[in-house]
GROMACS .gro file of C-alpha atoms in nm:
model
  448
    1MET     CA    1   0.000   0.000   0.000
    2ALA     CA    2   0.159   0.327  -0.109
    3LYS     CA    3   0.155   0.583   0.168
    4LYS     CA    4   0.135   0.888  -0.057
    5THR     CA    5  -0.128   0.749  -0.293
    6LEU     CA    6  -0.366   0.637  -0.018
    7PHE     CA    7  -0.320   0.960   0.175
    8GLN     CA    8  -0.392   1.173  -0.134
    9LEU     CA    9  -0.703   0.970  -0.214
   10PHE     CA   10  -0.823   0.997   0.143
   11SER     CA   11  -0.770   1.375   0.145
   12ILE     CA   12  -1.001   1.409  -0.156
   13VAL     CA   13  -1.262   1.181  -0.002
   14THR     CA   14  -1.244   1.359   0.333
   15ALA     CA   15  -1.284   1.705   0.184
   16ALA     CA   16  -1.592   1.590  -0.005
   17SER     CA   17  -1.757   1.425   0.290
   18LEU     CA   18  -1.680   1.682   0.560
   19VAL     CA   19  -1.740   2.010   0.382
   20LEU     CA   20  -2.095   2.054   0.513
   21THR     CA   21  -2.075   1.856   0.833
   22ALA     CA   22  -1.981   2.113   1.097
   23CYS     CA   23  -2.293   2.321   1.076
   24GLY     CA   24  -2.353   2.419   1.436
   25GLY     CA   25  -2.190   2.539   1.750
   26ASN     CA   26  -2.333   2.299   2.002
   27ASN     CA   27  -2.375   1.927   2.042
   28ASN     CA   28  -2.739   1.871   1.960
   29ASN     CA   29  -2.770   1.496   1.955
   30SER     CA   30  -3.123   1.510   1.828
   31GLY     CA   31  -2.986   1.571   1.479
   32ALA     CA   32  -3.202   1.678   1.191
   33ASN     CA   33  -3.449   1.399   1.254
   34ASN     CA   34  -3.514   1.189   1.562
   35GLY     CA   35  -3.546   0.872   1.361
   36SER     CA   36  -3.923   0.881   1.392
   37PRO     CA   37  -4.109   0.627   1.182
   38SER     CA   38  -4.303   0.908   1.019
   39ALA     CA   39  -3.997   0.980   0.809
   40SER     CA   40  -3.963   0.790   0.481
   41PRO     CA   41  -3.589   0.736   0.428
   42ALA     CA   42  -3.442   0.510   0.166
   43GLY     CA   43  -3.487   0.144   0.242
   44THR     CA   44  -3.860   0.143   0.302
   45ASP     CA   45  -3.907   0.039  -0.062
   46ALA     CA   46  -3.826  -0.312   0.058
   47ALA     CA   47  -4.184  -0.322   0.183
   48GLU     CA   48  -4.304  -0.375  -0.173
   49SER     CA   49  -4.333  -0.752  -0.131
   50ASN     CA   50  -4.428  -0.739   0.238
   51LYS     CA   51  -4.309  -1.097   0.270
   52PRO     CA   52  -4.223  -1.172   0.635
   53VAL     CA   53  -3.851  -1.219   0.687
   54THR     CA   54  -3.621  -1.233   0.990
   55ILE     CA   55  -3.258  -1.120   0.996
   56SER     CA   56  -3.013  -1.145   1.283
   57VAL     CA   57  -2.789  -0.848   1.355
   58ALA     CA   58  -2.479  -0.813   1.574
   59TYR     CA   59  -2.247  -0.525   1.653
   60ALA     CA   60  -1.983  -0.434   1.910
   61THR     CA   61  -2.149  -0.309   2.229
   62GLY     CA   62  -1.847  -0.164   2.411
   63ASP     CA   63  -1.943   0.200   2.355
   64PRO     CA   64  -2.280   0.287   2.515
   65ALA     CA   65  -2.349   0.578   2.280
   66THR     CA   66  -2.299   0.365   1.970
   67LYS     CA   67  -2.512   0.086   2.114
   68GLN     CA   68  -2.794   0.329   2.185
   69ALA     CA   69  -2.772   0.487   1.840
   70ILE     CA   70  -2.782   0.154   1.656
   71GLU     CA   71  -3.072   0.026   1.864
   72THR     CA   72  -3.265   0.346   1.792
   73THR     CA   73  -3.213   0.293   1.420
   74ILE     CA   74  -3.318  -0.072   1.440
   75ASP     CA   75  -3.639   0.027   1.621
   76ALA     CA   76  -3.717   0.292   1.359
   77PHE     CA   77  -3.645   0.049   1.076
   78THR     CA   78  -3.873  -0.226   1.208
   79THR     CA   79  -4.149   0.029   1.265
   80ALA     CA   80  -4.119   0.145   0.905
   81ASN     CA   81  -4.089  -0.215   0.779
   82PRO     CA   82  -4.319  -0.425   1.000
   83HIS     CA   83  -4.274  -0.733   0.779
   84ILE     CA   84  -3.902  -0.743   0.866
   85THR     CA   85  -3.805  -0.879   1.207
   86VAL     CA   86  -3.458  -0.780   1.326
   87LYS     CA   87  -3.321  -1.021   1.584
   88ASN     CA   88  -3.053  -0.831   1.775
   89ILE     CA   89  -2.813  -1.094   1.910
   90SER     CA   90  -2.550  -0.847   2.030
   91GLU     CA   91  -2.423  -0.904   2.382
   92THR     CA   92  -2.215  -0.706   2.628
   93THR     CA   93  -1.928  -0.938   2.716
   94SER     CA   94  -1.583  -0.920   2.868
   95ASP     CA   95  -1.446  -1.114   2.569
   96SER     CA   96  -1.297  -0.929   2.275
   97TYR     CA   97  -1.546  -0.869   1.995
   98LEU     CA   98  -1.344  -1.095   1.764
   99ASP     CA   99  -1.350  -1.381   2.014
  100TRP     CA  100  -1.724  -1.331   2.071
  101LEU     CA  101  -1.795  -1.354   1.698
  102LYS     CA  102  -1.580  -1.664   1.670
  103THR     CA  103  -1.785  -1.822   1.951
  104LYS     CA  104  -2.109  -1.730   1.776
  105ASP     CA  105  -1.979  -1.889   1.458
  106ALA     CA  106  -1.873  -2.205   1.643
  107VAL     CA  107  -2.222  -2.258   1.783
  108GLY     CA  108  -2.394  -2.187   1.452
  109GLU     CA  109  -2.517  -1.838   1.543
  110PHE     CA  110  -2.310  -1.621   1.312
  111PRO     CA  111  -2.528  -1.314   1.238
  112ASP     CA  112  -2.684  -1.239   0.901
  113LEU     CA  113  -2.574  -0.874   0.923
  114VAL     CA  114  -2.267  -0.805   1.134
  115GLU     CA  115  -2.057  -0.507   1.225
  116MET     CA  116  -1.728  -0.641   1.099
  117ARG     CA  117  -1.396  -0.526   1.244
  118ASP     CA  118  -1.185  -0.825   1.141
  119THR     CA  119  -1.286  -0.860   0.778
  120LYS     CA  120  -0.981  -1.061   0.673
  121VAL     CA  121  -1.043  -1.328   0.937
  122PHE     CA  122  -1.399  -1.398   0.837
  123ALA     CA  123  -1.357  -1.337   0.463
  124ASP     CA  124  -1.072  -1.586   0.454
  125ALA     CA  125  -1.293  -1.833   0.642
  126GLY     CA  126  -1.566  -1.792   0.380
  127LYS     CA  127  -1.810  -1.637   0.626
  128LEU     CA  128  -1.870  -1.309   0.442
  129ALA     CA  129  -2.038  -1.218   0.115
  130GLU     CA  130  -1.954  -0.913  -0.094
  131LEU     CA  131  -2.156  -0.601  -0.031
  132PRO     CA  132  -2.442  -0.592  -0.284
  133GLU     CA  133  -2.339  -0.376  -0.578
  134GLY     CA  134  -2.653  -0.168  -0.548
  135LEU     CA  135  -2.522  -0.029  -0.219
  136HIS     CA  136  -2.181   0.083  -0.344
  137SER     CA  137  -2.297   0.425  -0.462
  138LEU     CA  138  -2.408   0.516  -0.110
  139PHE     CA  139  -2.046   0.578  -0.006
  140THR     CA  140  -1.761   0.808  -0.098
  141PHE     CA  141  -1.505   0.531  -0.052
  142LEU     CA  142  -1.523   0.155   0.001
  143PRO     CA  143  -1.212  -0.034   0.112
  144GLU     CA  144  -1.127  -0.352  -0.073
  145TYR     CA  145  -0.983  -0.680   0.046
  146ASP     CA  146  -0.847  -0.914  -0.218
  147GLY     CA  147  -1.028  -0.708  -0.480
  148LYS     CA  148  -1.367  -0.738  -0.311
  149LYS     CA  149  -1.581  -0.492  -0.118
  150TYR     CA  150  -1.723  -0.643   0.200
  151ASN     CA  151  -1.794  -0.345   0.424
  152ALA     CA  152  -2.042  -0.059   0.450
  153PRO     CA  153  -1.841   0.170   0.683
  154LEU     CA  154  -2.050   0.298   0.975
  155THR     CA  155  -1.827   0.600   1.027
  156GLY     CA  156  -1.490   0.722   0.919
  157ASN     CA  157  -1.185   0.617   1.118
  158ALA     CA  158  -1.182   0.885   1.387
  159PRO     CA  159  -0.862   1.027   1.536
  160ASN     CA  160  -0.778   0.986   1.902
  161GLY     CA  161  -0.669   1.281   2.109
  162ILE     CA  162  -0.630   1.419   2.458
  163ILE     CA  163  -0.963   1.496   2.624
  164TYR     CA  164  -0.875   1.713   2.921
  165SER     CA  165  -1.044   1.885   3.212
  166LYS     CA  166  -1.010   2.261   3.171
  167LYS     CA  167  -1.036   2.301   3.548
  168ALA     CA  168  -0.756   2.052   3.612
  169TYR     CA  169  -0.532   2.230   3.363
  170ALA     CA  170  -0.609   2.568   3.520
  171ASP     CA  171  -0.552   2.440   3.874
  172ALA     CA  172  -0.212   2.307   3.767
  173GLY     CA  173  -0.117   2.638   3.607
  174ILE     CA  174  -0.126   2.503   3.253
  175THR     CA  175  -0.208   2.789   3.019
  176GLU     CA  176  -0.093   2.654   2.680
  177LEU     CA  177  -0.151   2.328   2.498
  178PRO     CA  178   0.162   2.128   2.418
  179LYS     CA  179   0.336   2.175   2.086
  180THR     CA  180   0.556   1.865   2.129
  181TYR     CA  181   0.538   1.537   2.317
  182ASP     CA  182   0.805   1.660   2.559
  183GLU     CA  183   0.586   1.959   2.643
  184PHE     CA  184   0.302   1.714   2.704
  185ILE     CA  185   0.519   1.523   2.952
  186ALA     CA  186   0.599   1.850   3.129
  187ILE     CA  187   0.224   1.904   3.167
  188GLN     CA  188   0.193   1.561   3.329
  189ASP     CA  189   0.448   1.660   3.593
  190LYS     CA  190   0.251   1.976   3.669
  191LEU     CA  191  -0.068   1.775   3.706
  192LEU     CA  192   0.104   1.532   3.941
  193ASP     CA  193   0.230   1.821   4.152
  194SER     CA  194  -0.126   1.956   4.172
  195GLY     CA  195  -0.241   1.631   4.335
  196ILE     CA  196  -0.450   1.477   4.057
  197SER     CA  197  -0.395   1.159   3.855
  198PRO     CA  198  -0.284   1.293   3.518
  199ILE     CA  199  -0.436   1.024   3.292
  200VAL     CA  200  -0.718   0.771   3.322
  201ALA     CA  201  -0.701   0.456   3.107
  202GLY     CA  202  -0.954   0.176   3.074
  203GLY     CA  203  -0.710  -0.115   3.077
  204LYS     CA  204  -0.975  -0.364   3.190
  205ASP     CA  205  -1.099  -0.361   2.829
  206ILE     CA  206  -0.817  -0.485   2.610
  207PHE     CA  207  -0.924  -0.276   2.308
  208HIS     CA  208  -0.871   0.041   2.512
  209MET     CA  209  -0.500  -0.038   2.538
  210GLY     CA  210  -0.477   0.018   2.166
  211PHE     CA  211  -0.536   0.391   2.196
  212TRP     CA  212  -0.208   0.469   2.372
  213VAL     CA  213  -0.006   0.181   2.226
  214ASN     CA  214  -0.089   0.296   1.874
  215TYR     CA  215  -0.014   0.660   1.947
  216PHE     CA  216   0.345   0.551   2.004
  217LEU     CA  217   0.349   0.303   1.714
  218ILE     CA  218   0.214   0.562   1.472
  219ASN     CA  219   0.460   0.832   1.580
  220ASN     CA  220   0.766   0.610   1.602
  221VAL     CA  221   0.710   0.335   1.345
  222TYR     CA  222   0.429   0.392   1.093
  223LYS     CA  223   0.505   0.758   1.041
  224GLU     CA  224   0.833   0.664   0.874
  225ASP     CA  225   0.733   0.322   0.743
  226PRO     CA  226   0.362   0.254   0.683
  227ASP     CA  227   0.457  -0.084   0.536
  228TRP     CA  228   0.630  -0.201   0.854
  229ASN     CA  229   0.373  -0.476   0.915
  230SER     CA  230   0.437  -0.642   0.579
  231LYS     CA  231   0.811  -0.624   0.643
  232ARG     CA  232   0.763  -0.786   0.981
  233THR     CA  233   0.565  -1.067   0.818
  234ALA     CA  234   0.849  -1.110   0.568
  235LYS     CA  235   1.098  -1.107   0.860
  236THR     CA  236   1.282  -0.805   0.722
  237ALA     CA  237   1.172  -0.599   1.023
  238SER     CA  238   1.170  -0.688   1.392
  239PHE     CA  239   1.002  -0.578   1.712
  240THR     CA  240   1.356  -0.533   1.842
  241ASP     CA  241   1.425  -0.260   1.584
  242ALA     CA  242   1.511   0.075   1.742
  243PRO     CA  243   1.189   0.262   1.642
  244MET     CA  244   0.968  -0.012   1.787
  245VAL     CA  245   1.172  -0.039   2.106
  246GLN     CA  246   1.153   0.339   2.146
  247ALA     CA  247   0.775   0.334   2.097
  248ILE     CA  248   0.721   0.069   2.362
  249SER     CA  249   0.972   0.230   2.600
  250ASP     CA  250   0.782   0.559   2.578
  251TYR     CA  251   0.455   0.372   2.637
  252LYS     CA  252   0.597   0.199   2.944
  253GLU     CA  253   0.730   0.523   3.090
  254LEU     CA  254   0.395   0.698   3.044
  255PHE     CA  255   0.196   0.420   3.208
  256THR     CA  256   0.446   0.380   3.491
  257LYS     CA  257   0.466   0.746   3.583
  258TYR     CA  258   0.148   0.921   3.478
  259VAL     CA  259  -0.147   0.684   3.428
  260ASP     CA  260  -0.386   0.636   3.720
  261LYS     CA  261  -0.269   0.337   3.926
  262GLY     CA  262  -0.603   0.162   3.892
  263TRP     CA  263  -0.585   0.148   3.513
  264LEU     CA  264  -0.581  -0.231   3.489
  265SER     CA  265  -0.913  -0.267   3.673
  266THR     CA  266  -1.080   0.037   3.512
  267GLY     CA  267  -1.329  -0.029   3.232
  268ASP     CA  268  -1.353   0.189   2.925
  269ASN     CA  269  -1.707   0.285   3.032
  270GLN     CA  270  -1.571   0.420   3.364
  271THR     CA  271  -1.324   0.663   3.213
  272ALA     CA  272  -1.573   0.945   3.148
  273SER     CA  273  -1.690   0.934   3.510
  274MET     CA  274  -1.334   0.953   3.641
  275LEU     CA  275  -1.272   1.255   3.421
  276VAL     CA  276  -1.583   1.455   3.515
  277THR     CA  277  -1.554   1.375   3.889
  278GLY     CA  278  -1.199   1.509   3.902
  279LYS     CA  279  -1.031   1.178   3.976
  280ALA     CA  280  -0.818   1.220   3.665
  281ALA     CA  281  -0.728   1.514   3.444
  282GLN     CA  282  -0.709   1.357   3.098
  283LEU     CA  283  -0.831   1.073   2.881
  284TYR     CA  284  -0.675   0.964   2.553
  285SER     CA  285  -0.961   0.849   2.334
  286GLY     CA  286  -1.181   0.947   2.042
  287PRO     CA  287  -1.486   1.165   1.973
  288TRP     CA  288  -1.730   0.886   2.064
  289MET     CA  289  -1.652   0.983   2.425
  290PHE     CA  290  -1.789   1.337   2.390
  291GLY     CA  291  -2.150   1.229   2.432
  292GLN     CA  292  -2.065   1.010   2.731
  293ILE     CA  293  -1.889   1.300   2.901
  294THR     CA  294  -2.181   1.535   2.840
  295GLU     CA  295  -2.424   1.274   2.967
  296ALA     CA  296  -2.217   1.221   3.282
  297ASP     CA  297  -2.203   1.596   3.353
  298PRO     CA  298  -2.359   1.843   3.107
  299GLY     CA  299  -2.174   2.131   3.272
  300PHE     CA  300  -1.829   1.973   3.261
  301GLU     CA  301  -1.582   2.191   3.072
  302TYR     CA  302  -1.327   2.002   2.867
  303GLY     CA  303  -1.105   2.041   2.566
  304PHE     CA  304  -0.970   1.816   2.293
  305TYR     CA  305  -0.645   1.823   2.097
  306ALA     CA  306  -0.438   1.588   1.884
  307LEU     CA  307  -0.122   1.490   2.071
  308PRO     CA  308   0.186   1.599   1.876
  309GLY     CA  309   0.499   1.389   1.836
  310LYS     CA  310   0.844   1.465   1.968
  311ASP     CA  311   0.924   1.672   1.661
  312GLY     CA  312   0.602   1.870   1.689
  313SER     CA  313   0.435   1.710   1.389
  314VAL     CA  314   0.080   1.577   1.415
  315ILE     CA  315  -0.015   1.238   1.274
  316VAL     CA  316  -0.338   1.065   1.371
  317ASN     CA  317  -0.515   0.740   1.304
  318GLY     CA  318  -0.765   0.830   1.034
  319LEU     CA  319  -0.716   0.632   0.713
  320PRO     CA  320  -1.018   0.433   0.593
  321THR     CA  321  -1.027   0.089   0.750
  322LEU     CA  322  -1.158  -0.251   0.643
  323ALA     CA  323  -1.463  -0.238   0.868
  324GLY     CA  324  -1.838  -0.180   0.865
  325TRP     CA  325  -2.169  -0.357   0.815
  326SER     CA  326  -2.111  -0.689   0.639
  327LEU     CA  327  -2.339  -0.956   0.498
  328SER     CA  328  -2.280  -1.318   0.599
  329ALA     CA  329  -2.220  -1.571   0.325
  330GLU     CA  330  -2.503  -1.785   0.461
  331ALA     CA  331  -2.754  -1.498   0.454
  332ALA     CA  332  -2.646  -1.417   0.098
  333LYS     CA  333  -2.795  -1.750  -0.013
  334ASP     CA  334  -3.143  -1.624   0.084
  335ALA     CA  335  -3.278  -1.361  -0.158
  336ASP     CA  336  -3.533  -1.239   0.095
  337LYS     CA  337  -3.265  -1.181   0.357
  338VAL     CA  338  -3.044  -1.000   0.106
  339GLU     CA  339  -3.335  -0.771   0.019
  340ALA     CA  340  -3.409  -0.704   0.388
  341ILE     CA  341  -3.044  -0.642   0.472
  342SER     CA  342  -3.004  -0.409   0.174
  343ALA     CA  343  -3.311  -0.223   0.290
  344PHE     CA  344  -3.168  -0.188   0.639
  345ILE     CA  345  -2.834  -0.056   0.511
  346LYS     CA  346  -3.009   0.199   0.288
  347PHE     CA  347  -3.223   0.301   0.583
  348PHE     CA  348  -2.926   0.325   0.819
  349PHE     CA  349  -2.727   0.552   0.587
  350ASP     CA  350  -3.013   0.771   0.470
  351PRO     CA  351  -2.948   1.126   0.601
  352ALA     CA  352  -3.273   1.116   0.802
  353GLN     CA  353  -3.131   0.832   1.011
  354TYR     CA  354  -2.759   0.874   0.959
  355SER     CA  355  -2.752   1.234   1.076
  356PRO     CA  356  -2.883   1.163   1.428
  357TYR     CA  357  -2.666   0.851   1.443
  358LEU     CA  358  -2.355   1.057   1.370
  359ALA     CA  359  -2.464   1.324   1.616
  360THR     CA  360  -2.503   1.063   1.890
  361VAL     CA  361  -2.167   0.893   1.832
  362ASN     CA  362  -1.985   1.208   1.713
  363GLY     CA  363  -1.900   1.022   1.396
  364ILE     CA  364  -1.737   1.113   1.067
  365PRO     CA  365  -1.967   1.058   0.766
  366THR     CA  366  -1.883   0.803   0.497
  367THR     CA  367  -2.175   0.860   0.261
  368ALA     CA  368  -2.186   1.026  -0.079
  369ALA     CA  369  -2.503   1.207   0.025
  370GLU     CA  370  -2.445   1.524   0.224
  371VAL     CA  371  -2.504   1.479   0.597
  372THR     CA  372  -2.535   1.771   0.836
  373TYR     CA  373  -2.559   1.778   1.211
  374GLU     CA  374  -2.476   2.021   1.486
  375THR     CA  375  -2.137   1.982   1.647
  376ASN     CA  376  -1.964   2.120   1.953
  377GLU     CA  377  -1.621   2.279   1.956
  378HIS     CA  378  -1.452   1.944   2.021
  379MET     CA  379  -1.611   1.770   1.723
  380GLN     CA  380  -1.530   2.068   1.505
  381GLU     CA  381  -1.164   2.017   1.597
  382VAL     CA  382  -1.193   1.649   1.501
  383LEU     CA  383  -1.340   1.744   1.163
  384ARG     CA  384  -1.070   2.005   1.113
  385LEU     CA  385  -0.800   1.744   1.177
  386MET     CA  386  -0.960   1.505   0.930
  387ALA     CA  387  -0.997   1.769   0.658
  388ASP     CA  388  -0.649   1.920   0.707
  389SER     CA  389  -0.412   1.768   0.449
  390SER     CA  390  -0.112   1.881   0.656
  391VAL     CA  391  -0.221   1.644   0.935
  392GLU     CA  392  -0.093   1.306   0.823
  393LYS     CA  393  -0.324   1.006   0.864
  394SER     CA  394  -0.228   0.654   0.964
  395MET     CA  395  -0.378   0.338   1.117
  396MET     CA  396  -0.356   0.124   1.428
  397ILE     CA  397  -0.148  -0.193   1.409
  398ASN     CA  398  -0.450  -0.417   1.348
  399GLN     CA  399  -0.630  -0.184   1.105
  400TRP     CA  400  -0.389  -0.223   0.817
  401PHE     CA  401  -0.506  -0.466   0.551
  402GLY     CA  402  -0.375  -0.635   0.239
  403GLU     CA  403  -0.005  -0.715   0.267
  404ASN     CA  404   0.011  -0.504   0.585
  405ALA     CA  405  -0.246  -0.711   0.774
  406ILE     CA  406  -0.114  -0.869   1.091
  407PRO     CA  407  -0.217  -1.214   1.218
  408PRO     CA  408  -0.561  -1.144   1.370
  409GLN     CA  409  -0.485  -1.325   1.696
  410PHE     CA  410  -0.171  -1.119   1.754
  411ARG     CA  411  -0.329  -0.787   1.851
  412ASN     CA  412  -0.488  -0.894   2.180
  413TRP     CA  413  -0.186  -1.103   2.272
  414PHE     CA  414   0.040  -0.803   2.210
  415TYR     CA  415  -0.173  -0.564   2.413
  416LYS     CA  416  -0.186  -0.808   2.705
  417LEU     CA  417   0.191  -0.852   2.683
  418LEU     CA  418   0.233  -0.476   2.709
  419GLN     CA  419   0.007  -0.468   3.013
  420ASP     CA  420   0.234  -0.726   3.176
  421LEU     CA  421   0.536  -0.521   3.074
  422VAL     CA  422   0.416  -0.232   3.289
  423VAL     CA  423   0.284  -0.439   3.580
  424ASN     CA  424   0.606  -0.641   3.605
  425ASP     CA  425   0.838  -0.349   3.527
  426ALA     CA  426   0.998  -0.581   3.276
  427ASP     CA  427   1.268  -0.531   3.015
  428VAL     CA  428   1.133  -0.387   2.690
  429LEU     CA  429   1.385  -0.561   2.464
  430GLN     CA  430   1.311  -0.903   2.612
  431TYR     CA  431   0.938  -0.851   2.565
  432MET     CA  432   0.994  -0.741   2.205
  433GLN     CA  433   1.189  -1.062   2.143
  434GLN     CA  434   0.885  -1.251   2.270
  435SER     CA  435   0.672  -1.049   2.028
  436ASP     CA  436   0.884  -1.158   1.732
  437THR     CA  437   0.848  -1.523   1.832
  438GLU     CA  438   0.471  -1.498   1.883
  439TYR     CA  439   0.420  -1.308   1.558
  440ASP     CA  440   0.611  -1.569   1.357
  441ASN     CA  441   0.421  -1.851   1.525
  442ASN     CA  442   0.090  -1.681   1.440
  443VAL     CA  443   0.188  -1.634   1.076
  444LYS     CA  444   0.291  -1.999   1.052
  445ALA     CA  445  -0.026  -2.121   1.218
  446ASN     CA  446  -0.242  -1.919   0.980
  447GLN     CA  447  -0.067  -2.068   0.678
  448GLN     CA  448  -0.149  -2.426   0.778
   0.00000   0.00000   0.00000
């Protein structure tokens, strides 16, 4: 995957999709339409046959705002299409979403329509069907895997950043945002001196570890070599290489010195509460947290900024990923289910539904149709970052696809290893040697 080509393409796509998005100055999560069944968005034409059909749907439930927004859309869709029954089999579980889907597949309950985050795993296993061609024109950009389009992207890949308490910064005498990572570290020392935990992290949920880990990977590894994953697979790169060792050393130092000591037992859904109650000053996460923070305390004053690197440059995760609504191969054999699923996807991405969905999750639109919704100052900064061609875009370690895809089982193992690295105050180089061994074993196992 050519870094320059993909980035240039994404810049064009982003400019087209974001130009009319930031249309307000506050966070009105009601959007342009409350998803009431009185609206007649695209997708209701599936009612022509009125033949009863049932489809099962599953999505990741880790983020409460997203869960609420999807359930609202499902309710509106079934009201508008009473002949279609949507069986929501999503569950809140401590397992990773990938492991949960694998379990569902093993017991014969793989969903007809699934929010797919590990497309390669399930496409390679023959579990996914291509996205119906009639849906392709709904989107500005559709990622491809092995020349096929499997995903209808729910939102654009949103950048992470520092969400901070304005009061905590003021109490610590912090009057300027950092222009470099070293200035950010200096802020952490000031926060410590003021008596507050500088950073809250939801380490109880393994996916949350990826936010900080990938900040360091993006700034130390992928910034200079976006094809590092493919080189590691080919054994021409190593986790013991200097840029990787530096990334993980910086991660370890941050977690050892500045992250709240209860991070390993803190869930992702607890982080907003710790921020608004003053138990921590900052959270490194994405715009989906804005709604949770406002819900926890509507009067809480906070800011958001992209964390710069050591050289002052800003690079964020934000390239299009291989993820979104996907159709199961089994459901694709049933014409009635394909029609119902196509109707749901059209309904979901129609501006009447998609606008309030994006407003609820503070999402970045992926559709060709213009979508407008009111945003607060924090979401406007997110949209600015995404539209700014001088802000380079990258991906998390597990988001790369094609030749840069990593073994799917490696991500969670790696994140857990890095948790142990901090807890045991272990040697970074030794743990990176373990990572090389595990990575190679995963690649070999997947080839058998």
